[in-house]
Amino acid sequence: MSGETAPPLARSTLDRAAHRRTDPAWLAEAWLRGRVLVLDSTAEGRTLVRTDVSPPALVLLGAGDLPAGSEAAAMFLGVEPDGVPVFAVDVALPDLPGTRAVGLRDVGHLLSDRDAGLFTTALALLNWHLRHGYTSATGTPTEMDEAGWSRIDRNGERIWPRTDPAMIVLVHDGVDGLEGRCLLGNNAAWPSTPGQRRFSCLAGYVEPGESAEAAVLREVREEVGVGVERIAYVGSQAWPFPGSLMLGFLATADPEDPVRLDPTEIAYARWFTRAEIGAALAGRTVDVGGGTRLVLPPPASIALFLIHKWLDGWVDAGR
């Protein structure tokens, strides 16, 4: 991840071609010549990748490879640079030789820009549909419309996909070199694994009427009792588990400020040096107490992207 200019799930080559979503004739023709990404909602939105190539590549099928009637619930993702339309459907994954089922968390960082964009968009859209079978206004059932980009009830009331903004911040001390430190936390809701403990950046949802920067200030103060300064926006990526947009920041804090945990949110928090983070990324054991090994965020996350930015010495846009 080091040296990457964009978070791992913020990559795409697809033209979403939104003007086609309300053109039934074009969509019907496009389905017959298009490529289709199969996601299985009963398997946590997993899809197939080829096993004969490295890095992994998505398996896209043709309309004729799918169960009859699949087009009725097809989600139109867009048009590829070669002019071929792409759809996604929620059906059981076929048993194809030379393939394996994977989740976006598993392979998102390994996929090409094209495949990362397709998988992320398809999963975000699928998860929105799964959560909006009924309208919140009247409680009446809704059905998919506009090629998957809205849902409508029997009275004609329409809802569109929503994304929940959340901030995530790598808090650091502003010091260069191996002795520079960052503040990471272990979320109280994460499952525990004997002998290891995962630490990550601090994060939280942006509340109504609040800016993303204000959310950074509030969440850090609430979770670990530390005040931050020099808040710098780094980048964003979708996190469709189930439907967030992660807004990534770096910010500075004084390591001498006492860390006061909100135990309902954070089970553990501590400062780590660049030397410790570098050692953990290199696969060496970093003890976080009692023989427990440090585990860092997964490579598809924006959290690890932010850690790499800090590790490599990036502090703010003006540096």
Short mmCIF file of C-alpha atoms in Angstrom, two decimals:
data_model
loop_
_atom_site.label_atom_id
_atom_site.label_comp_id
_atom_site.label_asym_id
_atom_site.label_seq_id
_atom_site.Cartn_x
_atom_site.Cartn_y
_atom_site.Cartn_z
CA MET A 1 0.00 0.00 0.00
CA SER A 2 2.92 2.32 0.61
CA GLY A 3 3.16 4.96 -2.09
CA GLU A 4 -0.46 4.57 -3.23
CA THR A 5 -2.14 7.87 -4.07
CA ALA A 6 -5.73 6.72 -3.51
CA PRO A 7 -7.39 4.47 -0.94
CA PRO A 8 -7.78 0.88 -2.15
CA LEU A 9 -11.55 1.02 -2.76
CA ALA A 10 -11.50 4.50 -4.32
CA ARG A 11 -10.50 3.25 -7.76
CA SER A 12 -12.66 2.80 -10.84
CA THR A 13 -12.58 2.95 -14.64
CA LEU A 14 -16.35 2.72 -15.19
CA ASP A 15 -18.62 5.31 -16.81
CA ARG A 16 -21.80 5.04 -14.73
CA ALA A 17 -23.87 6.32 -17.69
CA ALA A 18 -26.69 7.45 -15.39
CA HIS A 19 -28.81 8.65 -18.33
CA ARG A 20 -29.31 5.01 -19.37
CA ARG A 21 -30.97 3.98 -16.10
CA THR A 22 -34.40 5.15 -17.27
CA ASP A 23 -34.16 3.80 -20.82
CA PRO A 24 -35.83 0.35 -20.77
CA ALA A 25 -35.25 -0.35 -24.46
CA TRP A 26 -31.54 0.38 -24.24
CA LEU A 27 -31.20 -1.64 -21.00
CA ALA A 28 -32.91 -4.67 -22.56
CA GLU A 29 -30.52 -4.62 -25.49
CA ALA A 30 -27.54 -3.92 -23.25
CA TRP A 31 -28.35 -6.89 -21.01
CA LEU A 32 -28.04 -9.29 -23.94
CA ARG A 33 -24.54 -8.08 -24.87
CA GLY A 34 -23.30 -7.04 -21.45
CA ARG A 35 -21.06 -8.45 -18.78
CA VAL A 36 -22.59 -9.51 -15.46
CA LEU A 37 -21.03 -9.61 -12.00
CA VAL A 38 -22.72 -12.18 -9.77
CA LEU A 39 -22.99 -11.38 -6.05
CA ASP A 40 -24.55 -13.77 -3.57
CA SER A 41 -26.30 -11.98 -0.72
CA THR A 42 -26.67 -15.28 1.14
CA ALA A 43 -22.87 -15.50 1.20
CA GLU A 44 -22.25 -11.95 2.48
CA GLY A 45 -22.08 -10.51 -1.01
CA ARG A 46 -19.22 -12.69 -2.18
CA THR A 47 -18.33 -13.05 -5.84
CA LEU A 48 -16.03 -15.20 -7.97
CA VAL A 49 -12.44 -14.53 -9.00
CA ARG A 50 -10.18 -16.53 -11.25
CA THR A 51 -7.60 -18.76 -9.59
CA ASP A 52 -5.23 -18.95 -12.57
CA VAL A 53 -4.08 -15.31 -12.46
CA SER A 54 -2.33 -13.10 -9.95
CA PRO A 55 -3.50 -10.63 -8.79
CA PRO A 56 -7.05 -12.02 -8.70
CA ALA A 57 -9.47 -10.96 -11.42
CA LEU A 58 -13.26 -10.86 -11.26
CA VAL A 59 -15.29 -13.43 -13.17
CA LEU A 60 -17.95 -11.73 -15.27
CA LEU A 61 -20.57 -13.79 -17.06
CA GLY A 62 -22.89 -13.30 -20.01
CA ALA A 63 -26.67 -13.11 -19.80
CA GLY A 64 -26.92 -16.62 -21.24
CA ASP A 65 -24.90 -18.02 -18.33
CA LEU A 66 -27.46 -16.92 -15.74
CA PRO A 67 -30.80 -18.30 -14.55
CA ALA A 68 -33.78 -17.26 -16.63
CA GLY A 69 -35.34 -14.04 -15.41
CA SER A 70 -32.16 -12.68 -13.83
CA GLU A 71 -32.53 -9.48 -15.83
CA ALA A 72 -35.64 -8.52 -13.84
CA ALA A 73 -33.49 -7.69 -10.80
CA ALA A 74 -30.30 -6.69 -12.61
CA MET A 75 -28.48 -3.59 -11.38
CA PHE A 76 -26.89 -1.55 -14.17
CA LEU A 77 -23.42 -0.48 -13.05
CA GLY A 78 -22.30 1.41 -16.13
CA VAL A 79 -20.35 1.15 -19.37
CA GLU A 80 -16.74 0.02 -19.65
CA PRO A 81 -14.13 1.92 -21.70
CA ASP A 82 -14.59 -0.65 -24.50
CA GLY A 83 -18.29 0.25 -24.71
CA VAL A 84 -19.63 -2.93 -23.10
CA PRO A 85 -22.31 -2.42 -20.42
CA VAL A 86 -21.91 -4.09 -17.02
CA PHE A 87 -24.64 -5.33 -14.69
CA ALA A 88 -24.73 -7.01 -11.28
CA VAL A 89 -27.22 -9.62 -10.06
CA ASP A 90 -27.87 -11.25 -6.72
CA VAL A 91 -28.03 -15.00 -7.38
CA ALA A 92 -26.26 -18.08 -6.05
CA LEU A 93 -22.66 -18.26 -7.18
CA PRO A 94 -22.21 -20.82 -9.95
CA ASP A 95 -19.81 -23.70 -9.50
CA LEU A 96 -17.19 -22.84 -12.12
CA PRO A 97 -13.83 -24.58 -12.41
CA GLY A 98 -10.83 -22.34 -11.90
CA THR A 99 -12.66 -19.92 -9.63
CA ARG A 100 -13.08 -19.24 -5.92
CA ALA A 101 -15.54 -17.17 -3.90
CA VAL A 102 -14.19 -14.04 -2.19
CA GLY A 103 -15.40 -11.03 -0.26
CA LEU A 104 -14.46 -7.42 -0.95
CA ARG A 105 -12.53 -7.22 2.32
CA ASP A 106 -10.42 -10.18 1.15
CA VAL A 107 -9.34 -8.94 -2.26
CA GLY A 108 -10.34 -5.29 -2.69
CA HIS A 109 -6.77 -4.07 -2.33
CA LEU A 110 -5.47 -6.68 -4.79
CA LEU A 111 -7.91 -6.04 -7.62
CA SER A 112 -7.23 -3.84 -10.63
CA ASP A 113 -8.74 -0.34 -10.70
CA ARG A 114 -11.50 -1.65 -12.95
CA ASP A 115 -12.37 -4.65 -10.78
CA ALA A 116 -12.15 -2.73 -7.50
CA GLY A 117 -14.62 -0.17 -8.81
CA LEU A 118 -17.06 -2.79 -10.09
CA PHE A 119 -17.06 -4.89 -6.91
CA THR A 120 -17.33 -1.90 -4.56
CA THR A 121 -20.19 -0.28 -6.49
CA ALA A 122 -22.11 -3.52 -6.91
CA LEU A 123 -21.82 -4.47 -3.24
CA ALA A 124 -22.81 -1.00 -2.03
CA LEU A 125 -25.88 -1.03 -4.26
CA LEU A 126 -26.85 -4.58 -3.28
CA ASN A 127 -26.59 -3.84 0.43
CA TRP A 128 -28.78 -0.76 0.02
CA HIS A 129 -31.50 -2.82 -1.68
CA LEU A 130 -31.37 -5.48 1.02
CA ARG A 131 -32.08 -2.85 3.69
CA HIS A 132 -34.86 -0.98 1.88
CA GLY A 133 -37.56 -3.49 1.08
CA TYR A 134 -40.03 -1.11 2.73
CA THR A 135 -40.33 2.65 2.63
CA SER A 136 -39.66 4.42 5.93
CA ALA A 137 -42.43 6.94 5.22
CA THR A 138 -45.38 4.51 5.19
CA GLY A 139 -43.96 1.04 5.77
CA THR A 140 -45.26 -0.19 2.41
CA PRO A 141 -43.20 -2.59 0.27
CA THR A 142 -40.88 -1.21 -2.39
CA GLU A 143 -39.50 -2.75 -5.56
CA MET A 144 -36.38 -2.09 -7.60
CA ASP A 145 -36.63 0.52 -10.34
CA GLU A 146 -34.39 2.58 -12.61
CA ALA A 147 -32.05 -0.33 -13.29
CA GLY A 148 -31.33 -0.73 -9.60
CA TRP A 149 -30.76 2.93 -8.76
CA SER A 150 -34.04 3.56 -6.95
CA ARG A 151 -36.93 1.75 -5.30
CA ILE A 152 -40.60 2.65 -5.62
CA ASP A 153 -43.75 1.75 -3.65
CA ARG A 154 -47.27 1.14 -4.93
CA ASN A 155 -48.15 4.82 -4.47
CA GLY A 156 -45.29 5.95 -6.67
CA GLU A 157 -43.15 7.21 -3.82
CA ARG A 158 -39.50 6.77 -4.76
CA ILE A 159 -36.36 6.38 -2.66
CA TRP A 160 -32.78 6.53 -3.84
CA PRO A 161 -29.58 4.95 -2.50
CA ARG A 162 -28.08 6.68 0.50
CA THR A 163 -24.55 6.62 1.86
CA ASP A 164 -23.72 7.26 5.50
CA PRO A 165 -20.74 9.64 5.90
CA ALA A 166 -18.22 8.61 8.53
CA MET A 167 -14.90 10.13 9.47
CA ILE A 168 -11.76 8.14 10.20
CA VAL A 169 -8.60 9.77 11.53
CA LEU A 170 -5.00 8.82 12.14
CA VAL A 171 -3.98 10.88 15.17
CA HIS A 172 -0.22 11.48 15.40
CA ASP A 173 2.23 13.67 17.29
CA GLY A 174 3.69 15.54 14.30
CA VAL A 175 7.19 14.23 14.99
CA ASP A 176 9.35 12.97 12.12
CA GLY A 177 11.51 9.87 12.20
CA LEU A 178 11.20 6.50 13.88
CA GLU A 179 10.26 8.01 17.26
CA GLY A 180 7.20 9.79 15.85
CA ARG A 181 4.05 8.30 17.32
CA CYS A 182 0.45 7.65 16.32
CA LEU A 183 -2.56 6.91 18.52
CA LEU A 184 -4.56 3.77 17.67
CA GLY A 185 -7.49 2.11 19.38
CA ASN A 186 -9.12 -1.28 19.75
CA ASN A 187 -12.88 -1.07 19.33
CA ALA A 188 -14.87 -2.57 22.18
CA ALA A 189 -17.21 -4.29 19.68
CA TRP A 190 -14.46 -6.20 17.88
CA PRO A 191 -14.19 -9.91 18.66
CA SER A 192 -11.12 -10.86 20.66
CA THR A 193 -8.56 -13.39 19.46
CA PRO A 194 -6.22 -15.00 21.99
CA GLY A 195 -2.66 -13.80 21.59
CA GLN A 196 -3.40 -10.82 19.35
CA ARG A 197 -5.20 -7.49 19.45
CA ARG A 198 -6.20 -5.37 16.47
CA PHE A 199 -5.59 -1.63 16.66
CA SER A 200 -6.85 0.86 14.11
CA CYS A 201 -7.59 4.52 13.48
CA LEU A 202 -10.37 6.21 15.41
CA ALA A 203 -13.64 6.53 13.49
CA GLY A 204 -17.28 7.47 13.83
CA TYR A 205 -20.33 8.65 11.94
CA VAL A 206 -20.84 12.29 11.06
CA GLU A 207 -23.88 13.46 13.02
CA PRO A 208 -26.74 15.60 11.62
CA GLY A 209 -25.77 19.25 11.30
CA GLU A 210 -22.08 18.47 11.73
CA SER A 211 -19.11 18.93 9.41
CA ALA A 212 -16.65 16.10 8.89
CA GLU A 213 -13.92 18.12 10.66
CA ALA A 214 -16.20 18.75 13.63
CA ALA A 215 -16.88 15.01 13.77
CA VAL A 216 -13.13 14.37 13.97
CA LEU A 217 -12.82 16.71 16.96
CA ARG A 218 -15.86 15.26 18.70
CA GLU A 219 -15.21 11.57 18.10
CA VAL A 220 -11.56 11.68 19.22
CA ARG A 221 -12.51 13.61 22.33
CA GLU A 222 -15.38 11.23 23.10
CA GLU A 223 -13.49 8.00 22.46
CA VAL A 224 -10.06 8.70 23.95
CA GLY A 225 -10.38 12.10 25.68
CA VAL A 226 -7.69 13.78 23.54
CA GLY A 227 -7.93 17.10 21.72
CA VAL A 228 -6.66 17.29 18.14
CA GLU A 229 -5.30 20.06 15.89
CA ARG A 230 -4.14 20.46 12.28
CA ILE A 231 -6.94 18.32 10.86
CA ALA A 232 -6.02 17.50 7.25
CA TYR A 233 -8.26 15.70 4.78
CA VAL A 234 -6.48 12.89 2.92
CA GLY A 235 -9.09 11.05 0.85
CA SER A 236 -12.20 8.89 0.95
CA GLN A 237 -13.50 5.51 -0.07
CA ALA A 238 -16.75 3.61 0.04
CA TRP A 239 -17.03 0.98 2.75
CA PRO A 240 -20.15 -0.99 1.78
CA PHE A 241 -20.52 -2.90 5.06
CA PRO A 242 -23.31 -2.02 4.78
CA GLY A 243 -23.21 1.49 3.27
CA SER A 244 -20.65 4.02 4.52
CA LEU A 245 -18.41 6.59 2.90
CA MET A 246 -15.21 6.82 4.93
CA LEU A 247 -13.71 10.33 4.97
CA GLY A 248 -10.04 9.98 5.88
CA PHE A 249 -8.07 12.54 7.90
CA LEU A 250 -4.77 13.01 9.68
CA ALA A 251 -4.63 15.18 12.80
CA THR A 252 -2.09 16.00 15.50
CA ALA A 253 -2.35 15.62 19.26
CA ASP A 254 -0.06 15.92 22.28
CA PRO A 255 1.05 12.47 23.52
CA GLU A 256 1.34 13.96 27.01
CA ASP A 257 -2.43 14.46 27.16
CA PRO A 258 -3.90 11.63 29.23
CA VAL A 259 -5.84 9.02 27.26
CA ARG A 260 -9.28 8.57 28.82
CA LEU A 261 -11.28 5.80 27.19
CA ASP A 262 -15.00 5.59 26.65
CA PRO A 263 -15.26 1.86 27.48
CA THR A 264 -18.46 1.47 25.48
CA GLU A 265 -16.52 2.45 22.35
CA ILE A 266 -12.82 1.72 22.89
CA ALA A 267 -11.41 -1.20 24.88
CA TYR A 268 -7.74 -0.26 24.50
CA ALA A 269 -5.81 2.69 23.07
CA ARG A 270 -2.14 3.55 23.05
CA TRP A 271 0.56 5.45 21.18
CA PHE A 272 2.80 3.52 18.78
CA THR A 273 6.11 4.64 17.30
CA ARG A 274 6.89 4.50 13.60
CA ALA A 275 9.42 1.82 14.45
CA GLU A 276 6.69 -0.34 16.03
CA ILE A 277 4.26 0.18 13.15
CA GLY A 278 6.96 -0.57 10.60
CA ALA A 279 7.90 -3.74 12.45
CA ALA A 280 4.28 -4.93 12.55
CA LEU A 281 3.86 -4.25 8.82
CA ALA A 282 7.02 -6.23 8.16
CA GLY A 283 5.54 -9.23 9.96
CA ARG A 284 7.54 -8.91 13.15
CA THR A 285 5.91 -9.28 16.55
CA VAL A 286 5.07 -6.11 18.44
CA ASP A 287 3.93 -6.84 22.00
CA VAL A 288 1.03 -4.68 23.18
CA GLY A 289 1.07 -6.18 26.68
CA GLY A 290 0.93 -9.59 28.28
CA GLY A 291 2.42 -11.33 25.28
CA THR A 292 -0.37 -10.06 23.00
CA ARG A 293 0.69 -9.28 19.43
CA LEU A 294 -0.26 -6.09 17.56
CA VAL A 295 -2.49 -6.62 14.50
CA LEU A 296 -3.10 -3.71 12.11
CA PRO A 297 -6.19 -3.01 9.96
CA PRO A 298 -6.85 -5.11 6.83
CA PRO A 299 -5.25 -3.92 3.59
CA ALA A 300 -8.57 -3.08 1.88
CA SER A 301 -9.36 -0.51 4.58
CA ILE A 302 -8.72 3.21 4.42
CA ALA A 303 -7.35 2.88 7.96
CA LEU A 304 -4.23 1.09 6.73
CA PHE A 305 -3.95 3.62 3.89
CA LEU A 306 -3.84 6.44 6.47
CA ILE A 307 -1.28 4.56 8.55
CA HIS A 308 0.94 4.24 5.51
CA LYS A 309 0.60 7.94 4.73
CA TRP A 310 1.78 8.79 8.24
CA LEU A 311 4.49 6.14 8.20
CA ASP A 312 5.87 7.57 4.97
CA GLY A 313 6.01 11.07 6.48
CA TRP A 314 2.93 12.72 4.92
CA VAL A 315 1.51 15.26 7.37
CA ASP A 316 -0.67 17.71 5.46
CA ALA A 317 -1.37 18.92 1.95
CA GLY A 318 0.98 21.86 2.34
CA ARG A 319 4.01 19.83 3.34
#
